[in-house]
XYZ file of C-alpha atoms in Angstrom:
770
model
C 84.265 69.094 100.682
C 85.114 72.215 103.241
C 86.915 74.947 102.679
C 88.747 76.175 105.969
C 90.414 79.633 105.489
C 93.964 80.821 108.081
C 93.800 84.656 106.661
C 94.979 87.458 108.312
C 95.244 90.602 107.228
C 96.293 94.466 107.941
C 96.397 97.595 106.301
C 100.617 97.080 107.009
C 102.300 95.862 109.139
C 104.135 97.364 112.329
C 107.683 95.800 113.852
C 106.134 94.928 117.183
C 103.353 92.709 118.247
C 100.588 93.004 121.029
C 98.492 90.797 123.463
C 96.085 91.902 125.968
C 94.006 91.252 128.266
C 92.137 92.132 131.885
C 93.291 92.423 135.620
C 90.674 91.029 137.718
C 90.733 94.041 140.450
C 87.736 91.945 142.699
C 84.360 92.237 143.556
C 83.812 91.583 139.628
C 85.587 94.789 138.015
C 88.144 94.509 135.810
C 90.361 96.477 133.551
C 92.425 96.100 130.412
C 96.073 96.278 129.654
C 98.090 95.480 126.845
C 101.796 94.800 126.110
C 103.633 96.080 122.956
C 107.001 94.477 122.294
C 109.627 94.696 119.904
C 111.660 92.081 118.285
C 114.815 94.489 118.996
C 115.421 94.067 122.813
C 114.752 97.823 125.156
C 113.734 99.189 127.848
C 110.192 98.216 129.242
C 108.443 100.856 130.203
C 105.040 100.938 131.875
C 102.580 103.843 131.364
C 99.699 103.974 133.829
C 96.253 106.491 134.098
C 93.140 106.524 135.688
C 94.519 106.246 139.082
C 91.948 108.781 140.229
C 88.053 109.346 138.897
C 88.386 112.783 138.562
C 91.379 112.743 135.950
C 90.411 111.837 132.700
C 92.745 113.193 130.470
C 95.329 110.513 131.520
C 93.368 107.785 131.228
C 92.002 109.072 127.803
C 95.919 110.064 127.202
C 97.222 106.423 127.934
C 94.553 104.583 126.356
C 95.851 106.217 123.041
C 99.477 105.748 123.421
C 98.799 101.797 123.848
C 98.111 101.855 119.832
C 101.779 103.404 119.229
C 103.724 100.868 117.204
C 106.716 100.468 119.215
C 110.386 99.749 117.351
C 112.656 98.862 120.484
C 111.732 97.514 123.795
C 108.339 96.574 125.601
C 105.868 99.267 126.407
C 103.068 98.394 129.048
C 99.977 101.069 129.509
C 97.023 100.013 131.845
C 94.448 102.794 130.491
C 92.487 102.784 133.274
C 93.405 101.706 136.827
C 90.374 101.889 138.521
C 87.514 102.280 136.466
C 84.981 101.884 139.007
C 86.135 105.640 140.470
C 86.505 106.970 136.638
C 82.750 105.524 135.673
C 81.770 107.698 138.760
C 83.473 109.905 138.154
C 84.889 110.510 142.052
C 88.542 110.888 142.772
C 88.356 107.789 145.410
C 87.518 104.134 144.757
C 84.275 103.627 146.693
C 85.047 101.326 149.536
C 88.668 101.410 148.865
C 89.472 105.042 149.275
C 92.283 106.693 147.560
C 93.805 104.583 145.086
C 97.199 106.302 144.945
C 97.439 106.055 149.236
C 97.573 102.166 148.931
C 100.302 100.865 148.060
C 103.316 99.996 149.522
C 105.894 102.643 151.845
C 108.960 103.007 151.922
C 109.373 101.374 155.055
C 107.070 98.725 154.360
C 106.859 95.087 153.844
C 106.056 95.240 149.950
C 103.338 93.154 149.860
C 101.451 96.067 152.225
C 98.918 97.478 149.835
C 95.451 98.488 150.587
C 92.568 97.565 149.369
C 91.468 94.781 146.354
C 92.454 96.968 143.303
C 96.001 98.246 144.439
C 96.643 94.631 145.796
C 95.505 92.818 141.712
C 97.280 96.401 140.240
C 100.594 95.931 142.529
C 100.452 92.297 141.469
C 100.760 93.571 137.874
C 103.737 95.867 138.316
C 105.923 93.548 140.069
C 105.603 90.624 137.666
C 107.128 92.786 134.959
C 109.265 95.131 137.722
C 109.447 97.944 134.808
C 112.664 100.065 134.841
C 110.627 103.046 134.129
C 107.029 103.957 135.630
C 104.836 107.399 133.503
C 102.047 107.290 136.103
C 99.408 110.648 134.042
C 97.064 112.224 136.780
C 95.575 115.641 136.834
C 95.817 118.726 139.577
C 92.632 121.532 140.249
C 94.688 124.367 138.999
C 98.695 125.290 137.770
C 101.143 125.166 140.151
C 102.954 128.192 138.735
C 99.762 129.638 139.691
C 98.601 128.103 142.917
C 101.724 125.814 144.893
C 98.456 124.686 146.725
C 97.726 121.961 143.944
C 100.483 119.991 141.320
C 98.605 120.964 137.821
C 101.167 121.029 135.281
C 104.087 119.629 136.484
C 106.622 116.625 136.400
C 107.002 114.899 139.930
C 109.790 112.742 140.033
C 113.039 111.724 141.825
C 116.060 113.751 141.880
C 118.582 111.538 140.414
C 120.396 112.275 137.468
C 118.830 110.360 134.644
C 115.661 111.102 135.530
C 116.618 114.532 135.945
C 118.072 114.782 132.132
C 115.133 112.547 130.968
C 112.371 115.052 133.027
C 113.990 118.729 131.104
C 113.107 117.559 127.652
C 109.696 116.514 128.729
C 109.271 119.789 129.849
C 110.614 121.150 126.953
C 108.245 119.203 124.608
C 105.201 120.301 126.592
C 106.083 123.585 127.247
C 106.943 124.627 123.655
C 102.832 123.711 122.635
C 101.954 125.975 125.776
C 101.948 129.927 125.139
C 100.632 131.509 128.783
C 103.767 131.610 130.268
C 101.446 131.099 133.982
C 100.266 127.937 132.343
C 103.575 126.159 131.806
C 104.281 123.085 133.610
C 106.947 123.041 136.441
C 109.932 120.673 137.196
C 109.340 119.168 140.965
C 111.779 116.646 141.480
C 112.703 117.714 144.513
C 110.964 115.429 147.188
C 109.998 112.908 144.451
C 106.156 111.487 144.019
C 104.145 111.097 147.508
C 104.625 108.310 150.029
C 102.734 105.078 149.043
C 101.577 105.779 146.122
C 101.974 103.451 143.188
C 104.971 105.369 141.094
C 106.700 105.992 144.679
C 106.297 101.774 145.588
C 107.757 101.304 142.288
C 110.851 103.184 143.242
C 111.313 102.028 146.394
C 110.497 98.356 146.231
C 111.642 97.556 142.321
C 114.252 99.944 141.631
C 112.093 101.514 138.839
C 112.819 105.638 137.293
C 109.166 106.813 137.580
C 107.688 110.025 137.576
C 104.317 111.569 137.804
C 102.433 113.564 134.607
C 100.606 116.098 135.999
C 98.128 118.072 133.754
C 95.459 120.608 135.155
C 91.168 120.397 135.295
C 92.067 124.466 135.002
C 92.227 124.010 131.356
C 88.871 123.236 130.476
C 88.921 121.398 127.004
C 89.799 118.059 127.840
C 91.702 117.433 124.226
C 94.120 119.611 125.084
C 95.018 117.827 128.380
C 95.369 114.596 127.157
C 97.559 116.189 124.312
C 100.001 117.755 127.045
C 100.303 113.989 128.374
C 100.424 112.919 124.741
C 103.607 115.047 124.439
C 105.849 114.659 127.111
C 104.764 110.574 126.730
C 106.248 111.462 122.763
C 109.544 112.696 124.272
C 109.997 110.286 127.132
C 109.542 107.591 124.157
C 111.561 109.349 121.402
C 114.475 109.393 123.471
C 114.081 105.779 124.487
C 114.472 105.304 120.980
C 111.110 102.842 121.557
C 108.788 104.808 118.316
C 109.513 105.895 115.195
C 108.120 109.098 114.491
C 106.645 111.695 116.780
C 103.139 110.338 117.808
C 103.787 106.220 116.654
C 105.072 107.686 113.702
C 102.976 107.995 110.338
C 99.388 107.481 110.174
C 99.894 107.802 106.514
C 96.671 109.710 105.844
C 94.519 108.179 108.331
C 92.975 110.267 111.370
C 90.554 108.337 113.217
C 91.481 104.978 113.912
C 89.386 101.672 115.303
C 91.190 98.549 115.652
C 89.322 96.630 118.701
C 91.863 94.802 119.481
C 91.067 95.130 123.107
C 90.788 92.390 125.072
C 87.881 89.942 124.695
C 84.359 91.851 125.883
C 85.275 94.752 125.425
C 82.269 96.670 124.966
C 81.761 99.385 122.317
C 81.883 102.069 124.280
C 85.160 101.679 125.561
C 86.933 100.855 122.272
C 89.933 102.967 122.590
C 91.045 105.893 119.030
C 94.384 105.091 118.178
C 94.996 108.537 116.743
C 95.112 112.547 118.452
C 91.674 113.897 119.959
C 90.207 110.668 119.528
C 86.851 109.683 120.350
C 84.615 107.327 121.706
C 81.553 105.359 120.530
C 78.737 107.183 122.429
C 76.460 103.658 122.276
C 76.799 99.835 122.371
C 74.006 97.888 120.733
C 72.829 95.074 122.881
C 75.736 93.122 124.460
C 78.420 94.024 121.105
C 81.860 92.979 122.026
C 85.193 93.069 120.849
C 85.551 89.075 119.392
C 89.577 88.210 119.134
C 90.672 91.602 117.679
C 87.300 92.402 116.093
C 83.996 93.431 116.932
C 81.088 90.957 116.879
C 77.831 92.107 116.866
C 75.154 90.390 118.185
C 71.927 90.272 119.358
C 72.553 88.575 122.398
C 76.413 87.445 123.946
C 75.271 84.091 123.139
C 73.184 84.745 119.863
C 70.112 82.715 121.028
C 67.458 85.091 121.281
C 65.472 84.866 118.707
C 63.886 88.697 118.650
C 63.865 88.993 114.514
C 62.551 92.973 114.207
C 63.561 96.439 115.903
C 66.245 98.235 116.159
C 69.780 97.219 118.003
C 71.218 100.032 118.443
C 72.908 103.580 116.676
C 76.312 104.433 117.622
C 78.706 107.785 116.344
C 82.347 108.772 116.907
C 83.183 112.864 116.657
C 85.619 112.762 113.360
C 88.861 114.388 113.824
C 90.844 116.304 111.560
C 94.539 117.693 111.717
C 94.533 120.989 114.092
C 91.170 120.389 115.995
C 92.797 120.042 119.272
C 89.999 122.730 120.911
C 87.730 120.148 119.301
C 86.967 123.185 117.046
C 83.625 121.633 114.848
C 84.750 122.000 111.022
C 82.770 121.024 108.002
C 84.402 117.838 105.832
C 85.461 119.208 102.772
C 86.775 115.420 101.810
C 87.194 111.928 103.537
C 86.952 108.895 103.569
C 85.224 106.681 105.915
C 86.027 102.621 105.618
C 85.068 99.584 107.621
C 86.789 96.079 107.608
C 84.464 93.488 108.213
C 86.341 89.339 109.071
C 83.175 88.146 107.955
C 79.137 87.808 108.446
C 76.574 85.014 108.931
C 72.865 86.109 108.458
C 71.729 82.719 107.456
C 68.378 83.497 110.237
C 64.905 82.196 108.018
C 64.224 86.227 108.211
C 65.746 88.912 106.048
C 65.758 92.042 105.825
C 69.515 92.759 108.438
C 70.796 96.190 108.011
C 74.251 97.302 108.751
C 75.139 101.190 107.646
C 78.262 103.284 107.958
C 78.756 106.550 106.518
C 78.891 110.061 107.580
C 76.307 112.176 109.586
C 76.291 116.389 110.746
C 76.199 117.021 113.761
C 76.800 120.950 114.534
C 73.432 121.845 115.694
C 70.791 120.466 118.050
C 69.313 118.372 114.930
C 71.369 114.762 114.266
C 70.871 114.602 110.141
C 73.003 111.987 108.052
C 74.926 113.134 104.874
C 75.867 110.108 103.762
C 75.759 105.966 104.308
C 76.804 102.613 103.166
C 74.296 100.270 103.748
C 74.566 96.951 103.262
C 71.411 94.656 103.503
C 70.402 90.948 103.403
C 67.944 91.175 100.332
C 67.346 87.372 100.253
C 67.680 84.080 102.131
C 71.228 84.066 100.507
C 72.352 87.207 99.760
C 73.410 90.268 100.478
C 73.376 93.641 98.970
C 75.118 96.889 98.922
C 74.139 100.096 98.136
C 75.058 104.204 98.943
C 72.487 106.982 100.899
C 72.863 109.772 100.408
C 70.369 111.655 102.404
C 68.941 115.916 102.099
C 68.328 117.900 99.351
C 70.109 116.827 95.483
C 70.937 113.435 98.166
C 70.066 110.558 95.800
C 71.398 106.899 96.727
C 73.409 104.448 94.418
C 71.192 101.738 93.336
C 72.282 98.469 95.001
C 74.263 95.141 93.724
C 74.243 91.713 95.183
C 77.917 90.598 95.219
C 77.582 88.516 98.475
C 75.382 85.778 100.047
C 74.447 85.333 103.505
C 77.373 83.169 104.959
C 80.599 85.727 103.988
C 84.146 84.181 105.320
C 86.334 86.140 103.739
C 87.109 89.655 104.786
C 85.631 92.754 102.900
C 87.106 96.636 103.130
C 84.348 98.975 102.675
C 85.012 102.461 101.866
C 82.755 105.166 101.656
C 83.956 108.801 99.715
C 82.351 112.272 100.907
C 83.380 115.073 98.988
C 81.972 118.341 99.273
C 84.971 120.503 97.093
C 83.781 120.019 93.787
C 81.017 118.735 91.941
C 81.141 114.822 90.146
C 81.916 116.302 86.793
C 85.368 117.835 88.825
C 83.455 121.903 88.473
C 83.915 123.173 91.347
C 81.103 123.845 94.089
C 78.715 127.188 93.597
C 79.148 129.142 96.948
C 76.320 129.002 99.182
C 74.952 126.105 97.090
C 71.851 124.271 99.215
C 73.948 120.603 96.992
C 76.451 119.175 95.339
C 79.689 117.516 95.630
C 79.008 113.919 95.440
C 80.188 110.275 97.102
C 81.261 107.059 96.226
C 81.034 103.796 98.077
C 83.159 101.005 96.764
C 84.691 97.424 98.264
C 87.494 95.235 98.054
C 87.678 91.380 99.375
C 90.587 90.634 101.110
C 93.210 89.427 97.712
C 91.091 90.979 95.160
C 90.920 94.538 93.171
C 88.906 97.671 94.905
C 84.728 97.335 92.930
C 83.312 100.662 92.839
C 79.159 100.173 93.529
C 78.798 103.441 92.008
C 78.443 107.389 92.724
C 75.899 110.069 93.679
C 75.974 113.266 92.205
C 75.158 115.328 95.639
C 74.581 116.106 99.428
C 73.581 118.308 101.141
C 75.868 121.565 101.537
C 74.562 122.034 105.203
C 75.571 119.318 106.463
C 79.180 118.827 107.145
C 79.192 114.943 107.964
C 81.913 115.394 110.895
C 81.255 112.276 112.658
C 81.532 108.653 111.907
C 78.036 106.729 112.202
C 77.142 103.179 112.201
C 73.535 101.726 112.510
C 72.133 98.400 113.006
C 69.135 97.051 112.833
C 67.077 93.792 111.469
C 67.423 90.337 113.033
C 71.172 90.919 112.837
C 72.797 88.016 115.805
C 69.553 86.011 116.078
C 69.755 82.695 116.401
C 73.785 82.580 116.346
C 73.996 85.178 113.535
C 76.855 87.565 113.688
C 78.303 90.344 112.061
C 82.179 90.613 112.729
C 83.617 94.543 112.323
C 88.033 94.495 111.951
C 88.254 98.172 111.634
C 86.550 101.163 111.358
C 88.201 104.735 110.336
C 88.706 107.915 108.700
C 91.376 108.872 106.977
C 91.787 111.941 104.045
C 93.507 109.258 101.384
C 91.948 106.312 99.774
C 93.221 102.843 101.734
C 95.054 100.716 101.119
C 94.034 97.374 100.193
C 93.519 94.429 102.062
C 97.020 92.452 102.173
C 97.493 89.106 104.375
C 99.369 90.496 107.310
C 101.652 87.638 107.759
C 101.932 87.974 103.812
C 100.913 84.336 102.576
C 97.292 83.969 101.864
C 96.247 80.182 103.594
C 93.614 77.901 101.740
C 92.713 75.007 102.736
C 90.515 72.425 100.764
C 90.436 69.740 102.761
C 88.442 67.249 100.209
C 86.493 66.908 96.478
C 87.191 70.373 94.282
C 86.837 73.490 94.720
C 87.311 76.637 92.541
C 88.885 80.000 93.651
C 85.409 81.896 93.409
C 83.544 79.349 95.232
C 86.480 80.021 98.124
C 85.417 83.186 97.929
C 88.370 84.760 95.646
C 87.252 85.211 92.243
C 90.445 87.146 91.146
C 94.100 87.339 92.864
C 95.630 90.786 93.291
C 98.982 91.827 95.349
C 101.999 91.587 96.245
C 101.227 88.804 98.737
C 101.507 85.078 98.133
C 99.138 81.435 98.361
C 99.769 78.518 100.714
C 97.561 75.285 99.257
C 96.599 72.805 101.948
C 94.615 70.106 102.622
C 93.875 66.750 99.928
C 91.294 68.301 97.809
C 91.473 69.879 94.852
C 92.196 73.806 94.255
C 91.389 75.314 90.314
C 92.991 79.031 89.309
C 90.719 79.718 86.689
C 91.158 83.298 86.783
C 93.826 85.347 85.570
C 95.364 85.991 89.085
C 98.128 88.965 89.734
C 99.200 87.357 92.868
C 103.184 88.302 92.929
C 104.248 86.284 95.868
C 105.139 82.446 95.606
C 102.342 80.100 95.296
C 103.532 77.308 97.926
C 100.747 73.456 97.285
C 101.178 71.741 100.635
C 99.331 69.121 100.183
C 96.198 68.322 96.953
C 96.363 69.843 94.439
C 96.338 73.168 92.528
C 94.867 72.762 88.739
C 95.872 75.785 86.754
C 92.501 76.074 84.038
C 94.077 80.015 82.744
C 96.948 81.028 80.702
C 97.389 83.874 83.159
C 96.697 81.411 86.767
C 99.863 82.358 87.923
C 101.734 84.144 85.302
C 103.245 86.546 88.231
C 103.835 83.900 91.027
C 106.823 81.276 91.623
C 105.443 78.189 91.864
C 106.712 75.505 94.630
C 104.934 72.748 95.319
C 106.060 70.667 98.261
C 105.906 66.927 98.976
C 102.498 65.597 99.125
C 101.502 68.559 96.920
C 100.270 69.037 92.929
C 100.707 71.774 90.027
C 98.396 70.393 87.736
C 97.649 72.292 84.098
C 94.348 71.441 82.803
C 93.689 69.827 79.087
C 95.288 71.552 76.434
C 96.214 74.378 77.998
C 99.504 77.164 77.548
C 99.647 78.334 80.841
C 103.038 80.652 82.148
C 104.438 80.904 85.630
C 107.316 83.324 87.040
C 109.613 80.817 88.481
C 109.166 77.275 89.547
C 110.863 75.015 91.767
C 110.219 71.240 90.162
C 112.479 69.781 92.564
C 111.042 71.096 95.539
C 109.429 67.640 96.813
C 106.263 68.131 95.086
C 104.941 66.965 91.388
C 103.932 68.875 88.838
C 101.145 67.507 85.903
C 101.605 68.786 83.108
C 99.201 67.181 81.474
C 99.083 67.022 77.871
C 99.297 70.888 77.956
C 102.591 73.628 78.198
C 104.203 75.153 81.049
C 106.453 78.157 79.909
C 109.034 79.427 83.078
C 109.554 83.024 83.334
C 112.193 83.334 85.223
C 114.962 81.420 88.120
C 114.435 78.011 85.982
C 117.905 76.451 84.383
C 118.017 74.164 82.076
C 119.742 71.680 84.470
C 117.131 72.044 87.173
C 114.405 71.469 84.652
C 116.016 67.870 83.455
C 116.802 67.142 86.824
C 112.938 67.953 87.579
C 112.249 65.385 84.139
C 114.186 62.233 84.987
C 112.739 62.325 88.165
C 109.240 61.867 86.696
C 109.652 59.830 83.576
C 110.033 56.997 86.383
C 110.744 53.758 85.001
C 109.902 55.273 81.485
C 106.520 55.967 82.228
C 106.224 59.057 83.368
C 105.087 57.100 87.113
C 107.400 59.261 89.440
C 105.555 60.857 92.104
C 107.484 63.870 92.649
C 109.451 66.379 89.422
C 107.346 66.819 86.327
C 105.528 64.504 85.055
C 102.647 63.649 82.304
C 99.769 61.729 83.130
C 98.589 62.144 79.720
C 101.583 60.855 78.386
C 101.577 57.639 81.321
C 98.076 56.674 79.970
C 99.614 57.670 76.266
C 102.071 54.834 77.070
C 99.331 52.561 78.175
C 97.631 51.890 75.546
C 101.531 51.954 73.360
C 101.126 55.420 71.710
C 104.456 56.883 72.472
C 104.461 60.380 73.948
C 106.584 61.992 76.345
C 107.563 65.784 77.952
C 110.230 67.887 76.073
C 111.663 71.165 77.027
C 112.964 73.937 75.101
C 115.149 76.849 76.562
C 113.874 79.918 75.039
C 117.753 81.656 74.930
C 115.784 85.196 77.394
C 115.795 83.513 80.652
C 112.862 81.246 80.287
C 111.986 78.541 79.365
C 109.284 75.959 78.581
C 108.151 72.063 78.520
C 105.163 70.206 77.603
C 103.137 66.963 76.445
C 105.747 65.744 73.387
C 105.555 63.548 70.664
C 109.367 61.991 70.701
C 110.890 63.690 67.438
C 109.101 67.084 67.752
C 112.048 68.816 68.892
C 111.031 72.403 68.675
C 107.934 71.677 69.868
C 104.738 72.812 67.755
C 102.979 69.791 68.046
C 104.007 68.182 64.925
C 107.278 66.219 63.310
C 108.858 67.610 60.227
C 111.564 67.956 58.129
C 112.360 71.160 60.884
C 113.179 68.405 63.404
C 114.650 66.225 61.197
C 117.163 68.701 60.309
C 117.470 69.408 63.592
C 118.194 66.553 64.958
C 120.925 66.200 62.269
C 122.519 70.226 62.848
C 123.478 68.703 66.413
C 126.057 66.803 65.345
C 126.114 64.855 68.548
C 124.319 61.463 67.359
C 126.887 58.715 69.264
C 129.394 61.425 70.514
C 128.693 61.425 74.513
C 128.104 64.821 74.318
C 125.392 66.837 76.554
C 122.605 67.184 74.567
C 118.945 68.782 74.648
C 115.912 67.841 73.879
C 116.003 70.064 70.598
C 118.655 68.592 69.852
C 117.397 65.184 69.857
C 117.825 63.635 73.362
C 114.154 62.939 73.342
C 114.941 59.992 76.663
C 116.263 62.751 78.705
C 119.616 60.906 79.358
C 121.595 63.899 78.140
C 122.673 62.285 75.542
C 121.844 61.264 71.431
C 122.076 57.397 70.735
C 120.347 55.373 68.710
C 117.486 54.751 71.532
C 116.248 58.387 70.568
C 116.448 57.214 66.950
C 114.092 54.368 67.925
C 111.792 57.043 69.994
C 111.956 58.865 67.398
C 111.235 56.708 64.399
C 108.457 55.074 66.630
C 106.134 57.870 66.537
C 104.668 57.483 62.748
C 103.985 61.216 62.908
C 106.454 62.578 59.931
C 103.928 65.334 58.279
C 101.077 63.975 59.786
C 100.113 66.992 61.129
C 99.217 68.314 64.678
C 99.188 64.893 67.583
C 97.914 66.853 70.408
C 94.807 68.334 70.349
C 96.021 71.274 72.686
C 92.271 73.002 72.758
C 90.349 70.215 72.832
C 89.615 66.998 75.363
C 93.009 65.249 75.259
C 94.888 63.137 72.580
C 94.160 62.595 69.004
C 95.114 58.963 68.786
C 97.344 57.683 66.285
C 98.062 54.286 64.621
C 100.792 51.792 65.442
C 104.384 52.611 63.119
C 104.065 51.243 59.723
C 107.308 50.290 57.472
C 106.090 52.891 55.596
C 105.750 55.805 57.720
C 108.901 54.763 59.395
C 110.411 54.470 55.988
C 109.841 57.830 54.550
C 110.992 59.171 58.571
C 114.393 57.902 57.177
C 113.750 59.416 54.285
C 113.471 62.995 55.326
C 116.481 62.715 58.098
C 119.126 61.644 55.077
C 117.289 64.340 52.866
C 117.678 66.635 55.701
C 120.938 65.679 56.568
C 121.899 66.169 52.732
C 120.635 69.431 53.216
C 121.815 70.898 55.857
C 125.574 69.662 55.993
C 126.349 69.749 51.982
C 127.177 65.745 52.844
C 124.864 64.442 50.667
C 127.066 62.583 48.067
C 130.059 61.387 48.006
C 133.241 62.666 46.541
C 136.925 61.745 46.093
């Protein structure tokens, strides 16, 4: 037996798709590219940065812009065109010279490049042939003040469409600048310099291009980055490619690391998708991105046998609104979130530790404020606790909710509040301690669980940096710890849900409970797809509101509310089964979708979406040759077993008159499905007035063989049970049915007398008069 999980997840779905990869620049150097493709057609725009290594603002801005979701067209971003020069902080590439003079000039052949970097980049640009190219640079001065530099300008060809676009971009950027001597200038008379990347695209590909220049005369990098972003934002808004400013609403998120870089990107190169985003300052050993997550291993291959020692630590500045000038601000309240795809801590050593949270770095002394700590405390036990540092910063007692192998994604949340105390009272001004922190976790498809709270933290530790620390044997012997996302937000994060809207669960063989699959209780607006020939048992009161589709194998409902707010759809090869004696409810049911519903000796109520006609059709199919041997529709293995022992049993059904219907294991004659046959059932049979009329009839009226009419065959079915006034015939709360003896003449006559009595009582025809 094996469980296969295929679950994708995200906090929110976007309207585009992202692909990334590497451009091989030669000599062992490569640089990443990012392509965002919207489902709606539109312009193809390329944005580049880092052509000159001593102009970091363009590279940083492009690395943030590439995270903006688009709603139209295609956005291609190459943030670091000359990574060799960026690493060396030099204008030129060692051995290749000025990259922005190495592309084909207007009179050159289209292939006339110089150096391997320009050759590789130009080949990439030619492959996509963008309609627009925005190349981000920096001058050494402001052009308006010193014409020897093109800083604080937009350089472009003198062409009407481009001119109009640049005018709007200049207006947007200059609105952020109060000093008139530092405003951006329109340089559209002569266009980008010949043999530059932008001019080559204009001359050889017919691209509309521009070079956006900030200036290193502005000493604050974040200000220059914001100017690049503002210009690009105006351009993409004008093209109808983004839904809102700087990529749209952030939903309270201020910093976000999604690790969607190409595989093998180091942690220090992982980008922050939000304004003024920083990068992590260290990368533990060979920790790198892998398939959209950050994989932490002692070595990339996991072959190291070292089991002690600190792998490393990383920290990134927490940014908040209004901090474009990098002002250090005390944290009032914030939520640090780490989403983990899963881990494997199954080495022979214990003690692996991952901590994530806030620390203080205003002064020269770096001090921790509060952390979430995950630690393997046993060979098959991973505990979670909270740590508060400094005066008043007590720890949260650890709990052990996880195992050494975790396949299901988990979201960990650390709330830090330095505005009020845990009891709701305001902090005393100047107090050395107070406030609180809380630790939560939420497994994909489940509700949040609070681990505990710490009543106080050290007030002088402002917690304005995110920090991650790794120690112990993490990643030794092939193990791993996969981080899908790390973020800082001003509001509590949303629950993890499958990005596709469907949680895929496959049980390849045997039987597995939902808890064993990693989902003790499912909750959310997503759906579930069950595959594999094995049996999956839903034994919790789940709150999944999407449809539950059984692709193959068996899904056994073992809780009355296992799928009470979900529609159930068994496809061909799939079976929905009801456990022994259970009365369960589902929101909707598709009994004629090709699969099988086995009610056993229980009952299923369908609250909406199933007509009586479709229900009867499914019963007719499941009844098969009369022995309930159908392979699709609605059946009952309990009824089939009883019939094989000459005990008359079937499946009855009722239309409840409120939009709901139900069906259940039943004895013929039990018209109201109350597990007994009595005078009420006899009365129902007679009051319908449909015996031998050919009129359409229901189970409650006496159609016990599901042919929609009442005749002698239904009467025979009813008489054969020998259950009149015998009490309950179905041991629903126990192990199964109560066997009864074969029909006797007395039992038959007793039921016949009851029919006659009921007939007289309900119709007034017990005596004939002339």
